Amino acid sequence: MRWLVVCLYWLCACATATPVTVDPSHETLLLGDQIEVLVDRDGDFKLEDVLAGRHDSARVTNKRSPPNLGYPKHPYWAVLELRNESAASMDRLLVLWRGSTHRQQALIVSTADSEPPASPRFSDAQDVLARHSIIRLNLPAHSTTRIVVRLETYTALSLDYRLLTDSQLASIDRIDYWFFGLLVGIVIAIGIYVLALFFALRERLYLLFGIFAVGNVIYQVHTEGYAYLLWPEAMRPWGNALGTFGGTIFSLMIVQFIREYMDLPSLVPRLDRWLVRPVLWMLVSVFFLFPVLPWLGNTVAALGVISGTVVSSIAALRGSMLVRPVWSFLGATLGFFALGIVHLLKRLGILADLQSLSLVLQIGSAGTTMAFAIAVMVRVRRMVEAQRAAQIDYADKLERKVSERTSQLLESKESAEHALAQLKSTQRQLLEADKMASLGQLVAGVSHEVNTPLGVAVTASSHLTERSRILQNQLANDSLSRSDLEAYIAETRDAGAMIERNLERAAHLIRSFKQVSVDRTSDGRRRFELATQISELIDSLRVSWKRRPVTLSVDCPSGIELDSFPGALGQVLTNLIQNALLHGFDPEEAGQMRIGVKQLDPSTVQIIFEDNGKGMTQATLARIFDPFFTTKRNQGGTGLGLNIVYNLVVQKLGGEIEASSKPGQGLRLTIRLPTHAPTGAVDIVDG
């Protein structure tokens, strides 16, 4: 049947067709004017019918060369005849420029002059995966070759067919690759620069511009066909979708970038509300339209691009009348506007899709991107200048405040030092009078407790004065950076809070004439044997209950070694023993204390301290680790003993402590410590 149809075709159509003569001396032949285009509105044309000329009534009249069909809603057929009048066969490439975005099905019918029309030769088209859609042809000597191609696409269709040799195509593509790679490199470099600004400044404006640059590259790579050097043929529709979405994204980003750069919602709120925002929503609709109707999605995308260029340019020009413009920004906006119009006319089929026009659009796209980047740099420079002026002004104000605050702190320090001198004088008088031992111990504790916050306050004040001098020198030498100023502010705030807190604490202790004496051992870390350490500690403390009917037993197996702080551990056990002697037993009451040690695992040791004294209620038990909580405040209790124990165990020794007790059943404290204390342990500040 196929042979019969072809015979009918040669009888009916060859008499009227005008084949294109292929000259072997010319490597390049543009075929735009010689292509017959048939529109297949219902998508039901058959190859045999097209060959037989039954659909000539569906021929499209297109005066542009090459034919530009815009965004197709249906398939098209391209029919072309080539004539080889030379005595030798010729190998040529029928190239559809940037045709890799389309789906192409072809059939080649060749008939030599010496053969009868009823004996044509068929050969299937070979569609080579490349940037362009390529059909390899062999044109026999003295023959006419008819090529019928069915085209179906989701993007703009321009029938820019060319007849080339392999070497000629490679030469043209080599130049295009180099030139396009240069432009893409420029855009990518600008995008990286602006994204770096975003990560440094955390301002969304630069992120929008960076996404615009990336989206522009994605769009250009797909519309120019470069991406299809890697895309498999079956994935080409996805590539078309990615190109459309990339173009939509970069259009969205550049319109939003212009909107935020010029602050259009504040400068021209009506234009922004009634023009710019609708365009943004039009572009967003592409993501929903393209999957359903690709030709409609592409058309809306093109309209969104041109609308975005028009309204953003109008709004930017109007805004430039209200604020000082950045001329590179306005130039880039107008250039973007012009490129959008040309691009829309080309994609809709009004302008011919020429290679030179594509180069102009690529160069213009890179140029506008560079102009926008220059505008971004100008904006950053202005921001730096404004911040520098603000820093200088803030530094002046801060220096005045620091001077005033320093004067106040010095007065407070002098007052506290005078009070401390009076307190020490009172202490000496009490000791010389040899009054109650507890009163002398209390005065000593007062001296110790007051001296600590005052020393901290003096140190912080001196540090604050020195930092103010350094800041003043940096400001005078114009070497003050933002990080220096921020560090100074943080140190001033912390030092002021520290001075105020310690002076208030000293004043409170002086007024109430109450003091505690707590061992502030700040020993070094070393490896020690636990049983030996406890034994030595008990020997030094045994005098505390020597004259009382109280006993202390220790159950600690030998061989347990700790890499920890022996001084802190000794202070913990000392405080536990003194707490039991003070609170657990009356002065003449018999009692027992016990220290039990057990190694739970290679990394954990458990120490249990318990007594059979008075015990305590659950309400008291819940507060025993609170600072300044004591049940014998009138008998010398400071309320800090177990609080210090808790802090040393948890913060310095890296362990945990639990307490259990009932009235009349004594107190049990369970301590679990790591055999290797954590690094970076802090010293405990009492109270």
XYZ file of C-alpha atoms in Angstrom:
687
model
C 0.000 0.000 0.000
C 2.844 2.368 0.886
C 4.478 1.843 -2.530
C 1.224 2.651 -4.252
C 0.780 5.859 -2.284
C 4.274 7.000 -3.149
C 3.713 6.283 -6.824
C 0.558 8.371 -6.754
C 2.507 11.121 -5.020
C 5.146 11.232 -7.765
C 2.459 11.286 -10.435
C 0.441 14.083 -8.776
C 2.895 16.257 -6.915
C 6.215 16.163 -8.707
C 4.926 18.090 -11.664
C 4.202 21.169 -9.510
C 6.964 20.938 -6.842
C 10.119 23.011 -7.164
C 13.023 21.126 -5.583
C 15.910 23.011 -3.976
C 19.098 22.355 -5.916
C 22.007 21.327 -3.687
C 25.355 22.624 -4.935
C 28.285 20.476 -3.718
C 30.551 23.564 -3.698
C 28.482 25.157 -0.917
C 28.542 23.617 2.526
C 25.755 25.764 4.048
C 22.268 26.170 2.620
C 19.437 27.996 4.438
C 16.075 26.420 3.621
C 13.612 28.767 5.312
C 11.976 30.021 2.092
C 11.677 26.535 0.544
C 9.788 24.785 3.363
C 6.116 23.996 2.937
C 4.325 24.022 6.328
C 1.101 22.104 6.981
C -0.940 22.640 10.134
C -2.404 19.452 11.651
C -5.099 21.007 13.836
C -6.614 17.722 14.986
C -3.331 15.807 15.042
C -4.669 13.061 12.743
C -2.682 13.520 9.486
C -1.131 10.354 8.096
C 2.276 10.179 6.445
C 0.825 8.634 3.293
C -1.720 11.440 2.949
C 0.934 14.103 3.344
C 3.111 12.383 0.716
C 0.170 12.184 -1.663
C -0.571 15.888 -1.246
C -4.052 15.390 0.173
C -3.508 18.027 2.889
C -2.138 20.836 0.743
C -5.184 22.882 1.777
C -3.736 22.982 5.308
C -0.648 24.814 4.072
C 0.420 27.775 6.228
C 1.333 31.098 4.662
C 4.298 32.514 6.507
C 6.223 35.420 5.022
C 9.002 35.313 7.621
C 12.156 33.429 6.880
C 12.639 31.095 8.595
C 8.970 30.334 9.351
C 8.240 31.169 13.020
C 5.067 29.483 14.303
C 5.139 30.800 17.892
C 3.717 28.487 20.567
C 1.913 25.636 18.734
C -1.334 24.165 19.998
C -1.099 21.179 17.630
C 1.402 19.316 15.413
C 2.890 20.756 12.207
C 4.312 19.090 9.106
C 7.320 20.407 7.185
C 7.761 19.271 3.571
C 10.983 19.891 1.647
C 12.476 18.686 -1.675
C 16.209 18.634 -2.389
C 17.758 18.117 -5.850
C 21.268 16.738 -6.386
C 22.253 17.321 -10.016
C 25.894 16.395 -9.554
C 27.424 13.119 -10.676
C 28.286 12.058 -7.126
C 26.216 11.413 -4.076
C 26.460 13.905 -1.209
C 26.256 13.475 2.580
C 24.594 16.367 4.321
C 23.012 17.184 7.678
C 19.497 18.603 7.712
C 19.692 20.701 10.876
C 16.727 22.223 12.666
C 18.463 25.009 14.606
C 17.839 24.601 18.350
C 15.407 21.868 17.407
C 16.268 19.562 20.273
C 13.342 21.006 22.226
C 10.900 19.477 19.700
C 9.757 15.939 18.970
C 10.572 15.171 15.309
C 9.509 12.197 13.145
C 10.760 12.109 9.557
C 10.667 10.000 6.368
C 13.003 10.451 3.424
C 12.017 9.401 -0.106
C 14.792 9.506 -2.737
C 14.340 8.793 -6.487
C 17.183 8.802 -8.981
C 16.665 10.102 -12.540
C 17.510 6.718 -14.009
C 14.860 4.953 -11.999
C 11.178 4.929 -12.832
C 8.834 6.856 -10.491
C 7.221 3.616 -9.448
C 10.447 2.387 -7.825
C 11.339 4.973 -5.136
C 13.861 4.219 -2.348
C 12.976 4.793 1.285
C 15.295 5.541 4.202
C 14.294 6.443 7.748
C 15.523 9.720 9.262
C 18.187 9.459 11.932
C 17.490 11.945 14.732
C 20.818 12.529 16.489
C 20.744 13.716 20.134
C 22.392 17.144 20.164
C 21.698 20.817 20.715
C 19.979 20.814 17.325
C 17.664 18.258 15.808
C 19.796 16.622 13.103
C 18.732 14.334 10.244
C 21.548 12.666 8.317
C 20.904 12.659 4.567
C 22.515 10.809 1.687
C 21.569 12.520 -1.573
C 22.198 10.123 -4.469
C 23.604 11.466 -7.728
C 21.048 12.917 -10.141
C 18.213 12.415 -7.724
C 15.383 14.226 -5.973
C 14.887 13.675 -2.260
C 11.650 14.542 -0.516
C 11.706 14.958 3.273
C 8.513 14.919 5.303
C 8.833 15.834 9.007
C 6.156 15.783 11.668
C 6.886 18.225 14.517
C 5.280 18.332 17.947
C 6.493 20.622 20.687
C 5.640 22.350 23.954
C 7.653 25.461 23.239
C 8.109 28.061 20.502
C 8.599 26.542 17.038
C 10.812 28.189 14.428
C 11.522 26.103 11.296
C 15.095 27.274 10.902
C 16.244 24.380 8.697
C 19.799 24.397 7.336
C 21.706 22.013 5.115
C 25.240 21.653 6.493
C 28.230 19.367 6.466
C 29.569 17.819 9.654
C 32.588 20.111 9.724
C 30.523 23.230 9.120
C 28.112 22.370 11.976
C 31.017 21.635 14.324
C 32.659 24.972 13.455
C 29.473 26.995 14.046
C 28.684 25.183 17.290
C 32.236 25.620 18.550
C 31.929 29.413 18.277
C 28.470 29.339 19.840
C 29.647 27.180 22.737
C 32.549 29.486 23.507
C 30.478 32.658 23.289
C 27.536 31.298 25.252
C 29.847 29.809 27.893
C 31.452 33.227 28.368
C 28.079 34.908 28.880
C 26.858 32.182 31.235
C 30.113 32.437 33.199
C 29.584 36.178 33.655
C 26.019 35.671 34.890
C 27.044 32.841 37.242
C 29.889 34.927 38.690
C 27.483 37.792 39.340
C 24.997 35.387 40.908
C 27.668 33.971 43.260
C 28.723 37.501 44.233
C 25.169 38.563 45.067
C 24.412 35.342 46.952
C 27.561 35.953 49.004
C 26.152 39.386 49.839
C 22.922 37.734 50.944
C 24.695 35.322 53.312
C 26.759 38.211 54.678
C 23.951 40.774 55.089
C 20.893 38.468 55.378
C 18.798 40.809 53.227
C 16.238 39.147 50.951
C 16.878 41.616 48.143
C 20.183 39.945 47.282
C 18.671 36.466 47.438
C 16.070 37.525 44.852
C 18.785 38.767 42.517
C 20.853 35.606 43.009
C 17.852 33.385 42.152
C 17.205 35.603 39.118
C 20.743 34.981 37.862
C 20.438 31.203 38.382
C 16.988 31.095 36.746
C 18.261 33.133 33.817
C 21.039 30.608 33.217
C 18.589 27.683 33.410
C 16.278 29.384 30.932
C 19.026 30.334 28.482
C 20.595 26.877 28.600
C 17.281 25.247 27.672
C 15.943 27.744 25.141
C 19.257 27.714 23.265
C 19.283 23.918 23.346
C 22.541 23.428 25.254
C 20.871 21.418 28.012
C 19.771 18.775 25.498
C 23.346 17.667 24.985
C 22.764 15.817 28.288
C 18.991 15.254 28.428
C 17.886 11.833 27.109
C 15.406 12.063 24.252
C 12.600 10.617 26.365
C 13.151 13.381 28.942
C 12.917 16.306 26.503
C 9.385 17.312 27.584
C 10.717 17.623 31.130
C 13.527 19.782 29.796
C 10.991 22.036 28.089
C 9.082 22.317 31.357
C 12.275 23.111 33.263
C 13.134 25.818 30.731
C 9.681 27.371 31.047
C 9.737 27.246 34.832
C 13.268 28.645 34.889
C 12.182 31.582 32.721
C 9.149 32.152 34.916
C 11.237 32.053 38.097
C 13.847 34.494 36.842
C 11.059 36.844 35.639
C 9.369 36.644 39.052
C 12.627 37.289 40.846
C 13.708 40.270 38.731
C 10.304 41.971 39.009
C 10.288 41.410 42.780
C 13.925 42.582 42.934
C 13.041 45.837 41.158
C 10.026 46.199 43.437
C 12.061 45.853 46.642
C 15.136 47.735 45.410
C 13.030 50.816 44.666
C 10.649 50.163 47.599
C 7.726 50.512 45.191
C 5.013 49.631 47.779
C 5.980 52.805 49.678
C 6.959 55.103 46.795
C 4.174 54.288 44.317
C 1.588 52.209 46.218
C -1.112 52.479 43.526
C 1.164 51.376 40.708
C 2.412 48.560 42.874
C -1.075 47.426 43.860
C -2.746 47.611 40.443
C 0.132 46.817 38.076
C 3.104 45.089 39.659
C 1.276 42.637 41.926
C -1.104 41.371 39.177
C 1.909 40.654 36.965
C 3.492 38.616 39.754
C 0.316 36.570 40.113
C 0.200 36.114 36.322
C 3.693 34.630 36.421
C 2.773 32.389 39.357
C -0.165 30.996 37.341
C 2.294 29.521 34.819
C 3.210 26.796 37.327
C -0.428 25.638 37.262
C -1.213 26.199 33.562
C 1.828 24.583 31.952
C 1.232 21.029 33.247
C -2.354 21.168 31.868
C -1.974 23.205 28.656
C 1.702 23.693 27.767
C 1.048 26.111 24.924
C -1.145 28.253 27.197
C 1.419 28.135 29.995
C 4.158 29.242 27.594
C 1.980 32.029 26.214
C 1.085 33.319 29.692
C 4.758 33.124 30.669
C 5.727 35.235 27.653
C 2.952 37.734 28.405
C 4.037 37.800 32.044
C 7.616 38.559 31.057
C 6.655 41.470 28.810
C 4.077 42.745 31.323
C 6.637 42.506 34.098
C 9.208 44.446 32.090
C 6.693 47.153 31.185
C 5.133 47.718 34.614
C 8.377 47.383 36.565
C 10.050 49.863 34.207
C 7.163 52.323 34.540
C 7.099 51.968 38.325
C 10.890 52.289 38.586
C 10.888 55.444 36.443
C 8.086 56.902 38.543
C 9.927 56.022 41.743
C 13.140 57.601 40.437
C 11.321 60.927 40.393
C 10.828 60.670 44.154
C 14.232 59.361 45.282
C 17.781 59.685 44.013
C 18.155 57.038 41.303
C 21.044 54.692 40.632
C 21.576 55.246 36.929
C 22.888 51.752 36.252
C 19.712 50.379 37.839
C 17.476 52.503 35.611
C 19.542 51.571 32.559
C 19.280 47.891 33.422
C 15.526 48.212 33.931
C 15.043 49.845 30.527
C 17.330 47.272 28.909
C 15.333 44.510 30.536
C 12.190 46.133 29.155
C 13.565 46.215 25.591
C 14.815 42.622 25.782
C 11.444 41.462 27.045
C 9.633 43.021 24.100
C 12.022 41.519 21.537
C 11.858 38.141 23.233
C 8.060 38.163 23.304
C 7.807 39.096 19.618
C 10.218 36.315 18.735
C 8.498 33.668 20.856
C 5.061 34.599 19.525
C 6.272 34.264 15.941
C 6.177 37.949 14.990
C 9.965 38.290 14.647
C 12.069 35.761 12.766
C 14.070 33.508 15.065
C 17.492 34.383 13.661
C 20.788 33.312 15.168
C 21.949 36.920 15.255
C 18.822 37.902 17.190
C 19.521 35.165 19.743
C 23.059 36.461 20.181
C 21.720 39.994 20.742
C 19.333 38.686 23.402
C 22.114 36.738 25.126
C 24.464 39.729 25.138
C 21.665 41.998 26.340
C 20.741 39.586 29.122
C 24.339 39.478 30.362
C 24.612 43.270 30.041
C 21.453 43.980 32.047
C 22.564 41.484 34.696
C 25.900 43.290 35.006
C 24.126 46.660 35.226
C 21.881 45.356 37.996
C 24.981 44.009 39.767
C 26.602 47.461 39.564
C 23.446 48.935 41.106
C 23.703 46.382 43.913
C 27.322 47.378 44.554
C 26.339 51.063 44.677
C 23.615 50.214 47.172
C 26.049 48.258 49.352
C 28.503 51.181 49.268
C 25.797 53.603 50.367
C 24.779 51.255 53.173
C 28.388 51.035 54.373
C 28.717 54.824 54.373
C 25.463 55.233 56.303
C 26.475 52.590 58.842
C 29.861 54.198 59.313
C 28.249 57.568 60.034
C 25.806 55.904 62.455
C 28.667 54.105 64.211
C 30.576 57.338 64.728
C 27.498 59.071 66.131
C 26.677 56.111 68.356
C 30.266 55.901 69.575
C 30.146 59.557 70.664
C 26.928 59.027 72.586
C 28.220 55.810 74.093
C 31.440 57.438 75.214
C 29.507 60.124 77.073
C 27.300 57.526 78.754
C 30.313 55.421 79.713
C 32.041 58.429 81.244
C 28.966 59.237 83.325
C 28.519 55.622 84.387
C 32.212 55.259 85.231
C 32.013 58.291 87.534
C 29.030 56.776 89.324
C 30.782 53.433 89.673
C 33.911 55.057 91.066
C 31.839 56.863 93.697
C 30.104 53.599 94.607
C 33.433 51.804 94.779
C 34.900 54.444 97.109
C 31.849 54.243 99.342
C 32.037 50.444 99.480
C 35.761 50.530 100.220
C 35.122 52.954 103.087
C 32.450 50.612 104.447
C 34.838 47.685 104.111
C 37.509 49.583 106.059
C 35.008 50.269 108.841
C 33.969 46.600 108.832
C 37.571 45.421 109.132
C 38.128 47.861 111.975
C 35.116 46.395 113.758
C 36.477 42.909 113.163
C 39.802 43.805 114.763
C 38.037 45.298 117.788
C 35.925 42.160 118.231
C 38.953 39.873 117.995
C 40.987 41.979 120.416
C 38.126 41.900 122.920
C 38.182 38.097 122.661
C 34.430 37.878 122.614
C 32.380 34.993 121.438
C 34.214 32.739 118.991
C 31.171 32.541 116.772
C 30.997 36.340 116.508
C 34.659 36.500 115.528
C 34.095 33.805 112.922
C 31.112 35.733 111.604
C 33.145 38.933 111.270
C 35.872 37.040 109.417
C 33.241 35.684 107.097
C 31.878 39.175 106.530
C 35.314 40.430 105.584
C 35.780 37.551 103.171
C 32.368 37.862 101.537
C 32.502 41.657 101.159
C 36.031 41.628 99.787
C 35.105 39.247 96.970
C 32.327 41.340 95.317
C 34.294 44.528 95.889
C 37.333 43.002 94.237
C 35.190 41.934 91.305
C 33.657 45.419 91.103
C 37.091 47.098 91.212
C 38.459 44.743 88.564
C 35.430 45.222 86.304
C 35.582 49.007 86.745
C 39.284 49.089 85.901
C 38.680 46.871 82.871
C 35.826 49.133 81.758
C 38.032 52.237 82.068
C 40.800 50.595 80.020
C 38.376 49.435 77.302
C 36.940 52.982 77.107
C 40.455 54.339 76.551
C 41.112 51.764 73.801
C 37.781 52.566 72.143
C 38.552 56.285 72.221
C 41.943 55.662 70.579
C 40.341 53.478 67.877
C 37.762 56.152 67.208
C 40.431 58.847 66.980
C 42.492 56.699 64.575
C 39.415 55.856 62.471
C 40.111 52.137 63.021
C 36.920 51.355 64.897
C 35.084 48.465 63.245
C 31.580 47.338 63.806
C 32.740 44.138 65.505
C 34.951 46.192 67.892
C 32.009 48.414 68.783
C 29.671 45.470 69.286
C 32.269 43.746 71.491
C 32.726 46.949 73.510
C 28.970 47.332 73.984
C 28.675 43.718 75.145
C 31.616 44.101 77.550
C 30.247 47.413 78.902
C 26.835 45.878 79.474
C 28.292 42.799 81.172
C 30.770 44.815 83.257
C 28.077 47.279 84.378
C 25.782 44.439 85.349
C 28.614 42.685 87.182
C 29.620 45.841 89.085
C 26.052 46.674 90.041
C 25.327 43.102 91.154
C 28.461 42.831 93.297
C 28.054 46.292 94.886
C 24.457 45.510 95.768
C 25.578 42.232 97.286
C 28.310 43.931 99.327
C 25.904 46.642 100.548
C 23.357 44.004 101.560
C 25.952 42.024 103.523
C 27.208 45.167 105.262
C 23.697 46.269 106.251
C 22.656 42.891 107.597
C 26.103 42.189 109.169
C 25.784 38.570 108.132
C 28.550 36.549 106.596
C 29.495 33.052 105.783
C 32.913 31.496 105.512
C 33.167 28.985 102.694
C 36.220 27.245 101.463
C 36.946 28.422 97.925
C 39.456 25.784 97.040
C 40.469 26.085 93.433
C 42.796 23.125 93.190
C 44.383 21.612 90.135
C 43.307 18.461 88.429
C 45.253 15.260 88.972
C 44.898 11.503 89.239
C 44.467 10.174 92.781
C 43.444 7.078 94.725
C 40.034 7.668 96.314
C 40.478 5.626 99.514
C 43.734 7.400 100.357
C 42.220 10.823 99.657
C 39.215 10.160 101.938
C 41.426 8.779 104.689
C 43.653 11.853 104.692
C 40.610 14.126 104.711
C 38.984 12.312 107.680
C 42.195 12.543 109.674
C 42.230 16.315 109.256
C 38.547 16.693 110.180
C 38.328 14.270 113.080
C 38.958 17.076 115.568
C 35.548 18.485 114.657
C 33.685 15.712 116.535
C 36.462 14.453 118.774
C 34.733 15.669 121.956
C 31.240 14.626 120.823
C 29.609 11.154 121.009
C 29.562 10.947 117.207
C 31.376 8.404 115.082
C 32.249 8.295 111.373
C 32.828 5.064 109.483
C 34.245 4.802 105.973
C 33.694 1.891 103.603
C 35.829 2.561 100.525
C 37.584 -0.290 98.700
C 41.138 0.375 97.598
C 42.121 0.580 93.972
C 39.483 3.116 92.840
C 41.269 5.897 91.009
C 39.823 9.179 89.812
C 41.129 11.703 87.288
C 39.416 14.687 88.883
C 39.765 17.561 91.374
C 40.720 16.285 94.852
C 40.299 19.715 96.442
C 36.717 20.079 95.236
C 35.869 16.534 96.330
C 37.419 17.232 99.775
C 35.331 20.385 100.132
C 32.188 18.396 99.286
C 32.844 15.791 101.972
C 33.879 18.458 104.496
C 30.638 20.373 104.000
C 28.569 17.187 104.324
C 30.252 16.290 107.637
C 29.890 19.821 109.034
C 26.256 19.942 107.939
C 25.522 16.678 109.761
C 27.296 17.868 112.917
C 25.399 21.162 112.885
C 21.941 20.052 111.830
C 21.731 16.286 112.329
C 22.704 15.965 116.006
C 22.316 18.024 119.130
C 25.621 18.911 120.833
C 25.416 16.090 123.419
C 23.498 13.636 121.250
C 25.146 10.393 120.125
C 25.110 9.620 116.453
C 26.686 7.846 113.543
C 27.887 9.057 110.167
C 28.917 6.775 107.336
C 30.680 7.201 103.988
C 30.209 4.308 101.553
C 31.955 4.112 98.175
C 31.203 1.702 95.326
C 32.311 1.621 91.696
C 29.176 1.140 89.588
C 31.049 0.666 86.300
C 34.488 1.544 84.907
C 33.414 5.147 84.344
C 31.190 5.866 87.372
C 31.762 5.925 91.150
C 29.003 6.201 93.753
C 29.598 7.894 97.140
C 26.875 7.652 99.805
C 27.003 9.877 102.894
C 24.378 9.160 105.538
C 23.692 9.833 109.196
C 21.123 8.616 111.712
C 20.315 12.076 112.999
C 17.105 14.078 113.156
C 16.233 13.899 109.483
C 13.915 16.453 107.918
C 10.468 16.965 106.477
C 9.749 16.788 102.753
C 9.294 20.565 102.629
C 12.767 21.099 104.073
C 14.246 18.347 101.896
C 12.975 20.068 98.759
C 14.997 23.201 99.599
C 18.226 21.883 101.093
C 20.255 22.763 97.986
C 18.845 26.306 97.742
C 21.333 29.073 98.554
C 20.904 30.814 101.956
C 18.312 28.297 103.090
C 19.062 27.121 106.652
C 17.072 25.886 109.645
C 19.624 27.299 112.122
C 20.148 30.840 110.996
C 20.332 32.033 114.630
C 22.973 29.432 115.460
C 25.518 30.343 112.805
C 24.037 28.556 109.806
C 24.860 30.278 106.481
C 22.565 28.323 104.212
C 25.394 27.846 101.705
C 26.962 24.530 102.708
C 24.796 22.152 100.671
C 24.366 24.699 97.874
C 28.144 24.721 97.427
C 28.130 20.921 97.554
C 25.548 20.787 94.781
C 27.437 23.246 92.566
C 30.760 21.494 93.039
C 29.323 18.049 92.293
C 27.343 19.109 89.222
C 29.457 21.866 87.674
C 33.050 21.040 88.547
C 33.101 17.308 89.166
C 30.534 16.589 86.428
C 28.335 14.335 88.567
C 24.908 14.308 90.161
C 23.587 14.312 93.739
C 20.331 13.130 95.298
C 18.973 13.520 98.841
C 16.474 11.429 100.785
C 15.264 11.815 104.375
C 12.400 11.411 106.783
C 11.930 12.963 110.225
C 13.846 10.952 112.843
C 15.546 8.727 110.223
C 18.564 10.802 109.307
C 19.706 12.126 105.928
C 21.090 10.141 102.991
C 22.998 11.860 100.163
C 23.894 9.820 97.068
C 26.619 11.216 94.809
C 27.530 9.688 91.430
C 30.773 10.954 89.867
C 32.605 10.135 86.621
C 36.049 8.644 87.079
C 37.277 11.220 84.540
C 35.940 14.684 85.355
C 34.820 16.728 82.337
C 37.260 19.186 80.809
C 36.533 22.881 80.986
C 35.122 22.682 84.527
C 34.367 26.073 86.093
C 35.288 27.366 89.508
C 32.331 27.824 91.834
C 31.597 31.339 93.093
C 29.847 31.156 96.425
C 26.555 32.773 97.179
